[in-house]
Amino acid sequence: MDLQKLAEMIKQWGLELGFQQVGITDVDLSQHEAYLQSWLDNGYHGDMEWMARHGMMRARPGELHQGTVRAICVRMDYLPEDAQFASNLRDTSNGYISRYALGRDYHKLIRKKLSQLGKQIEAHFEGADFRPFVDSAPILERPLAQKAGLGWTGKHSLLINPDSGSWFFLGELLVNLPLPTDEQIDEQCGKCRSCITSCPTDAIVDDNIVDARRCISYLTIEYEGVIPEEFRAAMGNRIYGCDDCQLVCPYNRESPLSEQADFQRKSVFNNSDLVHLLKWDEPTFLDNLQGSAIRRIGHKQWRRNLIIAMGNAPFSHAIVEALTSIQGIDPLWDAHIEWALARQKEQAQPNGKQQRLIRIIEKGLPRDA
Ligand code: SF4
């Protein structure tokens, strides 16, 4: 079979498998090496030491699988049908979870579909060899997807498709076939800087440069330690990830919703009241989040994030009691509880009914509580 025809068939198979777009590129990312090195040199990767360890390997996908000459890049929309962005952010007594994480973990689904695509290629082209990747190897997947014509890298460093916006997952199939490649899309942000000016923690330090150490997604998901106080108020009620830079992007105004059952909101999040979520003990956390990407941050970090959100929530008897009830159990929690209780106290109106709460904040729960 001729490779042009095969490339057309691969794109059709990809759509039939549920991907919204399939593009093909060579695997030369050498022009990104200087940028990557400077990002690492600035320490913008924070505690993600694996990024530094992998070094330039991320810009050399051809070295990951012998014989690779092309990457077949795919994207799959994930915006759940009941996205409810604004109401979730406005109601600060509820936790806000990044939209990509409301459903089941995407890695398994996309890897499975990429493998199916690879097997179809194998079946039609003798000697074809492939290896699928979904966040599973050190690959600069956005520059690769950009080269494959799936979109351009926005100033927030995420990929934007002119028709669909940026609410999609990426995956790659490395192959040994010299398939015809697709055209790259030109950058179309123009003079817009909305993502930069609206980032709650000023994490986008320049066009296309994110200092992960300031990014709420990094702080809530990747970072395991005590979150610096300077970021806590800005985190608001974001307990897992942050979508703000995407929410303000004009290209996301008409983004399509995903029909994938896996990406719809898990029913355990029908109630995202902070006190309710804080009361999940570790077995409940693990049980409720079976199959969810959130599970990997662990119960300790999950609660740390909730404690900060509670410090930012409106003053409430239930919040103060919930925070007080888990004091003295874990040093990481304690390091944030004191701050959260102080924030609650600041917001309290010292009328008669609330005096008791202020006493609790200052002295702990009474013995008979
Ligand atoms: Fe580009 Fe504006 Fe979208 Fe940022 S918000 S990625 S600057 S279009």
Coordinates of C-alpha atoms and ligand atoms in Angstrom, one line a residue:
M1 CA 0.0 0.0 0.0
D2 CA 1.3 3.5 -0.7
L3 CA 2.0 5.6 2.3
Q4 CA -0.2 8.5 1.3
K5 CA -3.2 6.2 1.1
L6 CA -2.2 4.6 4.5
A7 CA -2.0 8.1 6.1
E8 CA -5.5 8.9 5.0
M9 CA -6.7 5.5 6.3
I10 CA -5.0 6.1 9.7
K11 CA -6.8 9.4 10.1
Q12 CA -10.1 7.8 9.3
W13 CA -9.5 4.9 11.7
G14 CA -8.5 7.5 14.4
L15 CA -11.8 9.3 14.0
E16 CA -13.7 6.0 14.1
L17 CA -12.0 5.1 17.3
G18 CA -13.3 8.4 18.9
F19 CA -10.4 10.8 18.5
Q20 CA -11.4 14.2 17.3
Q21 CA -8.2 14.7 15.2
V22 CA -5.2 12.8 14.0
G23 CA -2.0 14.4 12.6
I24 CA 1.4 13.1 11.5
T25 CA 4.8 14.7 12.0
D26 CA 8.5 13.8 11.9
V27 CA 10.1 13.5 15.3
D28 CA 12.7 16.3 15.0
L29 CA 12.2 18.6 18.0
S30 CA 15.7 19.9 18.1
Q31 CA 14.5 23.6 17.8
H32 CA 12.8 23.2 21.2
E33 CA 15.9 22.0 23.1
A34 CA 17.2 25.5 23.9
Y35 CA 13.8 26.5 25.3
L36 CA 13.6 23.3 27.4
Q37 CA 17.1 23.8 28.8
S38 CA 16.4 27.4 29.7
W39 CA 13.1 26.4 31.4
L40 CA 14.9 23.8 33.4
D41 CA 17.9 26.1 34.2
N42 CA 15.4 28.6 35.7
G43 CA 14.1 25.9 38.0
Y44 CA 10.5 26.4 36.7
H45 CA 9.9 22.6 37.0
G46 CA 9.9 23.0 40.8
D47 CA 10.1 19.6 42.6
M48 CA 9.4 17.6 39.4
E49 CA 13.0 16.4 39.4
W50 CA 12.2 13.7 36.8
M51 CA 11.9 16.5 34.3
A52 CA 15.5 17.6 34.9
R53 CA 16.6 14.0 35.0
H54 CA 15.2 13.3 31.6
G55 CA 16.8 16.4 30.2
M56 CA 16.9 16.6 26.5
M57 CA 15.4 13.2 26.1
R58 CA 12.0 14.8 26.0
A59 CA 12.9 16.6 22.8
R60 CA 14.1 13.4 21.2
P61 CA 11.1 11.1 20.8
G62 CA 12.9 9.1 18.2
E63 CA 15.2 7.7 20.9
L64 CA 12.3 6.2 22.8
H65 CA 11.5 3.5 20.4
Q66 CA 14.0 2.0 17.9
G67 CA 13.2 2.7 14.3
T68 CA 10.8 5.6 15.0
V69 CA 10.6 8.2 12.1
R70 CA 7.1 9.6 12.6
A71 CA 4.7 10.4 15.4
I72 CA 1.0 10.0 14.9
C73 CA -0.5 12.6 17.2
V74 CA -4.1 12.4 18.4
R75 CA -6.4 14.6 20.5
M76 CA -9.6 13.7 22.3
D77 CA -12.0 16.2 23.8
Y78 CA -12.8 15.9 27.5
L79 CA -15.1 18.7 28.5
P80 CA -17.9 17.0 30.5
E81 CA -21.5 17.7 29.7
D82 CA -22.2 19.5 33.0
A83 CA -19.0 21.6 33.1
Q84 CA -20.5 24.3 35.4
F85 CA -17.3 26.4 35.6
A86 CA -18.5 29.7 37.0
S87 CA -21.0 28.4 39.6
N88 CA -18.3 26.0 41.0
L89 CA -15.8 28.8 41.3
R90 CA -18.2 31.2 42.8
D91 CA -19.6 28.9 45.4
T92 CA -16.5 28.7 47.6
S93 CA -18.1 26.4 50.1
N94 CA -17.7 23.7 47.4
G95 CA -14.4 22.4 46.0
Y96 CA -13.4 23.1 42.4
I97 CA -11.9 20.2 40.5
S98 CA -10.2 20.7 37.2
R99 CA -12.5 19.6 34.4
Y100 CA -10.1 17.0 33.0
A101 CA -10.2 15.1 36.3
L102 CA -13.9 14.9 37.0
G103 CA -14.4 11.6 35.3
R104 CA -12.2 8.5 35.0
D105 CA -8.5 8.6 34.4
Y106 CA -8.0 9.2 30.6
H107 CA -4.6 7.4 30.3
K108 CA -6.0 3.9 30.0
L109 CA -8.7 4.7 27.5
I110 CA -6.5 6.7 25.2
R111 CA -3.6 4.2 25.3
K112 CA -6.1 1.4 24.5
K113 CA -7.4 3.3 21.5
L114 CA -3.9 4.1 20.3
S115 CA -2.9 0.4 20.5
Q116 CA -6.0 -0.4 18.5
L117 CA -4.9 2.1 15.9
G118 CA -1.4 0.6 15.9
K119 CA -2.8 -2.9 15.3
Q120 CA -4.9 -1.7 12.4
I121 CA -1.7 -0.2 10.9
E122 CA 0.2 -3.4 11.5
A123 CA -2.6 -5.4 9.8
H124 CA -2.4 -3.3 6.7
F125 CA 1.3 -2.7 6.3
E126 CA 3.8 -5.5 6.7
G127 CA 6.8 -4.6 8.9
A128 CA 4.9 -1.7 10.6
D129 CA 6.0 -1.2 14.2
F130 CA 4.5 1.1 16.8
R131 CA 4.5 2.2 20.4
P132 CA 1.8 4.2 22.1
F133 CA 2.4 7.0 24.6
V134 CA 0.0 8.9 26.8
D135 CA 2.0 10.9 29.4
S136 CA 3.9 7.7 29.9
A137 CA 7.3 8.7 28.7
P138 CA 9.4 11.9 28.6
I139 CA 8.0 13.4 25.4
L140 CA 7.4 17.1 24.6
E141 CA 3.9 16.2 23.4
R142 CA 2.6 19.7 22.8
P143 CA 5.4 20.8 20.4
L144 CA 5.0 17.4 18.7
A145 CA 1.2 17.8 18.3
Q146 CA 1.8 21.4 17.1
K147 CA 4.1 20.1 14.3
A148 CA 1.4 17.5 13.5
G149 CA -1.1 20.4 12.8
L150 CA -3.3 19.8 15.9
G151 CA -3.1 23.4 17.1
W152 CA -0.6 26.0 18.3
T153 CA 0.9 26.5 21.7
G154 CA -1.0 29.3 23.4
K155 CA 0.6 31.8 25.7
H156 CA -0.4 29.6 28.7
S157 CA 1.7 26.8 27.0
L158 CA -1.3 24.5 26.3
L159 CA -2.2 23.5 22.8
I160 CA -5.1 25.4 21.2
N161 CA -7.1 24.1 18.2
P162 CA -8.8 27.0 16.3
D163 CA -12.1 25.2 16.1
S164 CA -12.2 23.3 19.4
G165 CA -10.2 25.3 21.9
S166 CA -8.0 23.6 24.4
W167 CA -10.1 21.1 26.4
F168 CA -8.6 18.0 25.0
F169 CA -6.1 15.2 25.9
L170 CA -3.1 14.3 23.7
G171 CA -1.6 11.0 22.8
E172 CA 1.1 9.8 20.4
L173 CA 1.8 6.7 18.4
L174 CA 5.5 6.4 17.4
V175 CA 5.9 4.5 14.2
N176 CA 8.7 3.3 11.9
L177 CA 6.9 4.3 8.6
P178 CA 7.9 7.4 6.7
L179 CA 4.3 8.6 6.3
P180 CA 3.6 12.0 4.7
T181 CA 3.5 14.7 7.4
D182 CA 0.9 17.4 8.1
E183 CA 1.3 21.2 8.0
Q184 CA 1.9 23.1 11.3
I185 CA -0.7 25.7 12.3
D186 CA 0.4 29.3 12.9
E187 CA 0.2 30.8 16.3
Q188 CA -3.1 32.8 16.6
C189 CA -3.1 34.3 20.1
G190 CA -2.3 37.7 18.5
K191 CA -2.4 40.6 21.1
C192 CA -4.5 38.6 23.6
R193 CA -3.0 38.2 27.0
S194 CA -6.1 37.1 29.0
C195 CA -4.5 33.9 30.3
I196 CA -1.5 35.8 31.6
T197 CA -3.4 38.6 33.3
S198 CA -6.0 36.3 34.9
C199 CA -3.7 33.7 36.3
P200 CA -4.5 33.8 40.1
T201 CA -0.9 33.3 41.1
D202 CA 0.9 35.0 38.2
A203 CA 2.4 31.7 37.1
I204 CA 2.7 32.6 33.4
V205 CA 5.8 34.6 33.7
D206 CA 6.1 35.4 30.0
D207 CA 4.5 34.3 26.7
N208 CA 4.6 30.4 26.6
I209 CA 6.5 30.2 29.9
V210 CA 4.9 28.8 33.0
D211 CA 6.7 28.8 36.3
A212 CA 5.3 25.5 37.6
R213 CA 6.2 26.5 41.2
R214 CA 3.6 29.2 41.1
C215 CA 0.9 27.2 39.2
I216 CA -2.1 26.0 41.2
S217 CA -2.2 22.8 39.1
Y218 CA 1.4 22.0 40.2
L219 CA 0.8 23.1 43.8
T220 CA -2.4 21.0 44.3
I221 CA -1.3 17.9 42.2
E222 CA 2.4 17.6 41.9
Y223 CA 3.7 19.3 45.0
E224 CA 3.7 17.2 48.2
G225 CA 4.9 19.7 50.8
V226 CA 3.7 22.7 52.7
I227 CA 2.2 25.2 50.2
P228 CA 3.7 28.6 50.6
E229 CA 1.3 31.1 52.3
E230 CA 1.7 33.6 49.4
F231 CA -0.4 31.2 47.2
R232 CA -3.0 30.0 49.6
A233 CA -5.6 32.8 49.4
A234 CA -5.2 32.8 45.6
M235 CA -6.0 29.1 45.4
G236 CA -9.5 29.8 46.5
N237 CA -11.6 26.7 46.4
R238 CA -9.5 24.9 43.8
I239 CA -8.7 21.5 45.4
Y240 CA -7.4 19.7 42.4
G241 CA -5.9 21.6 39.5
C242 CA -7.0 24.9 38.0
D243 CA -8.6 25.8 34.7
D244 CA -8.5 29.6 34.9
C245 CA -6.1 30.1 32.0
Q246 CA -8.3 28.0 29.8
L247 CA -11.6 29.5 31.1
V248 CA -10.7 33.0 29.9
C249 CA -9.3 31.9 26.5
P250 CA -11.5 33.2 23.7
Y251 CA -10.9 30.1 21.7
N252 CA -12.8 28.1 24.4
R253 CA -16.0 30.0 24.1
E254 CA -17.6 27.4 21.8
S255 CA -15.7 24.3 22.8
P256 CA -17.5 21.0 22.1
L257 CA -18.6 18.8 24.9
S258 CA -17.3 15.2 25.2
E259 CA -19.6 12.3 24.7
Q260 CA -17.1 9.9 26.2
A261 CA -18.8 8.2 29.2
D262 CA -15.4 8.0 31.0
F263 CA -15.0 11.8 31.0
Q264 CA -18.3 12.6 32.6
R265 CA -18.4 13.8 36.2
K266 CA -18.2 10.9 38.7
S267 CA -21.3 10.8 40.9
V268 CA -19.3 11.1 44.1
F269 CA -18.8 14.7 43.0
N270 CA -22.5 15.5 43.0
N271 CA -21.8 16.7 46.5
S272 CA -18.6 18.7 46.5
D273 CA -19.2 20.5 49.8
L274 CA -15.8 21.0 51.4
V275 CA -16.9 19.7 54.8
H276 CA -18.4 16.6 53.2
L277 CA -15.2 16.0 51.2
L278 CA -12.9 16.6 54.2
K279 CA -14.8 13.9 56.1
W280 CA -13.7 11.2 53.6
D281 CA -11.2 9.1 55.5
E282 CA -8.5 7.3 53.5
P283 CA -10.4 4.1 52.7
T284 CA -13.4 6.3 51.6
F285 CA -11.1 8.5 49.5
L286 CA -9.6 5.4 47.8
D287 CA -12.9 3.8 47.3
N288 CA -14.8 6.8 46.0
L289 CA -11.9 7.6 43.5
Q290 CA -11.4 4.2 42.0
G291 CA -10.3 4.8 38.4
S292 CA -9.8 8.6 38.9
A293 CA -6.6 10.5 38.3
I294 CA -7.1 12.2 41.6
R295 CA -6.4 9.0 43.5
R296 CA -2.7 9.3 42.8
I297 CA -2.1 12.4 44.9
G298 CA -3.2 10.4 47.9
H299 CA -5.4 11.2 50.9
K300 CA -2.9 13.3 52.7
Q301 CA -2.4 15.8 49.9
W302 CA -6.1 15.7 49.1
R303 CA -6.9 16.8 52.6
R304 CA -4.2 19.4 52.6
N305 CA -5.8 21.0 49.5
L306 CA -9.2 20.9 51.2
I307 CA -7.9 22.6 54.3
I308 CA -6.6 25.5 52.3
A309 CA -10.0 25.8 50.4
M310 CA -11.7 25.8 53.8
G311 CA -9.5 28.7 54.9
N312 CA -10.8 30.6 51.8
A313 CA -14.5 29.6 52.3
P314 CA -17.1 31.8 54.0
F315 CA -17.1 31.6 57.8
S316 CA -19.0 28.5 58.9
H317 CA -19.5 26.6 62.1
A318 CA -19.2 23.2 60.2
I319 CA -15.9 24.2 58.7
V320 CA -14.3 25.3 61.9
E321 CA -15.4 22.1 63.7
A322 CA -14.2 19.9 60.8
L323 CA -10.8 21.6 60.8
T324 CA -10.5 21.4 64.5
S325 CA -11.4 17.7 64.5
I326 CA -8.4 16.7 62.4
Q327 CA -5.8 18.8 64.3
G328 CA -2.8 16.9 65.7
I329 CA -3.1 14.0 63.4
D330 CA -0.6 14.9 60.6
P331 CA 2.1 17.6 60.6
L332 CA 1.3 18.5 56.9
W333 CA -2.3 19.1 57.8
D334 CA -1.5 21.0 60.9
A335 CA 0.8 23.3 58.9
H336 CA -2.2 24.5 57.0
I337 CA -5.0 24.1 59.6
E338 CA -3.6 26.9 61.7
W339 CA -3.7 29.2 58.7
A340 CA -7.2 28.1 57.7
L341 CA -8.6 28.7 61.1
A342 CA -7.0 32.1 61.3
R343 CA -8.7 32.9 58.0
Q344 CA -12.0 31.7 59.2
K345 CA -11.6 33.8 62.3
E346 CA -10.8 36.9 60.2
Q347 CA -14.1 36.5 58.4
A348 CA -16.2 35.8 61.5
Q349 CA -18.6 38.4 62.7
P350 CA -18.2 38.3 66.5
N351 CA -22.0 38.2 67.3
G352 CA -23.3 36.1 70.1
K353 CA -23.8 32.9 68.2
Q354 CA -20.4 33.0 66.6
Q355 CA -18.5 33.7 69.8
R356 CA -18.4 30.0 70.5
L357 CA -16.9 29.3 67.2
I358 CA -14.2 31.8 67.8
R359 CA -13.4 30.1 71.1
I360 CA -13.2 26.8 69.3
I361 CA -10.7 28.4 66.8
E362 CA -8.6 29.7 69.6
K363 CA -8.8 26.9 72.1
G364 CA -9.9 23.8 70.3
L365 CA -13.1 21.8 70.5
P366 CA -14.6 21.5 74.0
R367 CA -14.3 18.0 75.5
D368 CA -18.0 17.3 75.2
A369 CA -18.1 18.3 71.5
Ligands
SF4_1 FE1 -3.7 32.9 23.6 FE2 -5.4 34.6 24.7 FE3 -5.9 32.0 24.8 FE4 -3.9 33.0 26.3 S1 -6.1 33.4 26.5 S2 -3.8 31.2 25.1 S3 -3.2 34.6 24.9 S4 -5.8 33.3 23.0

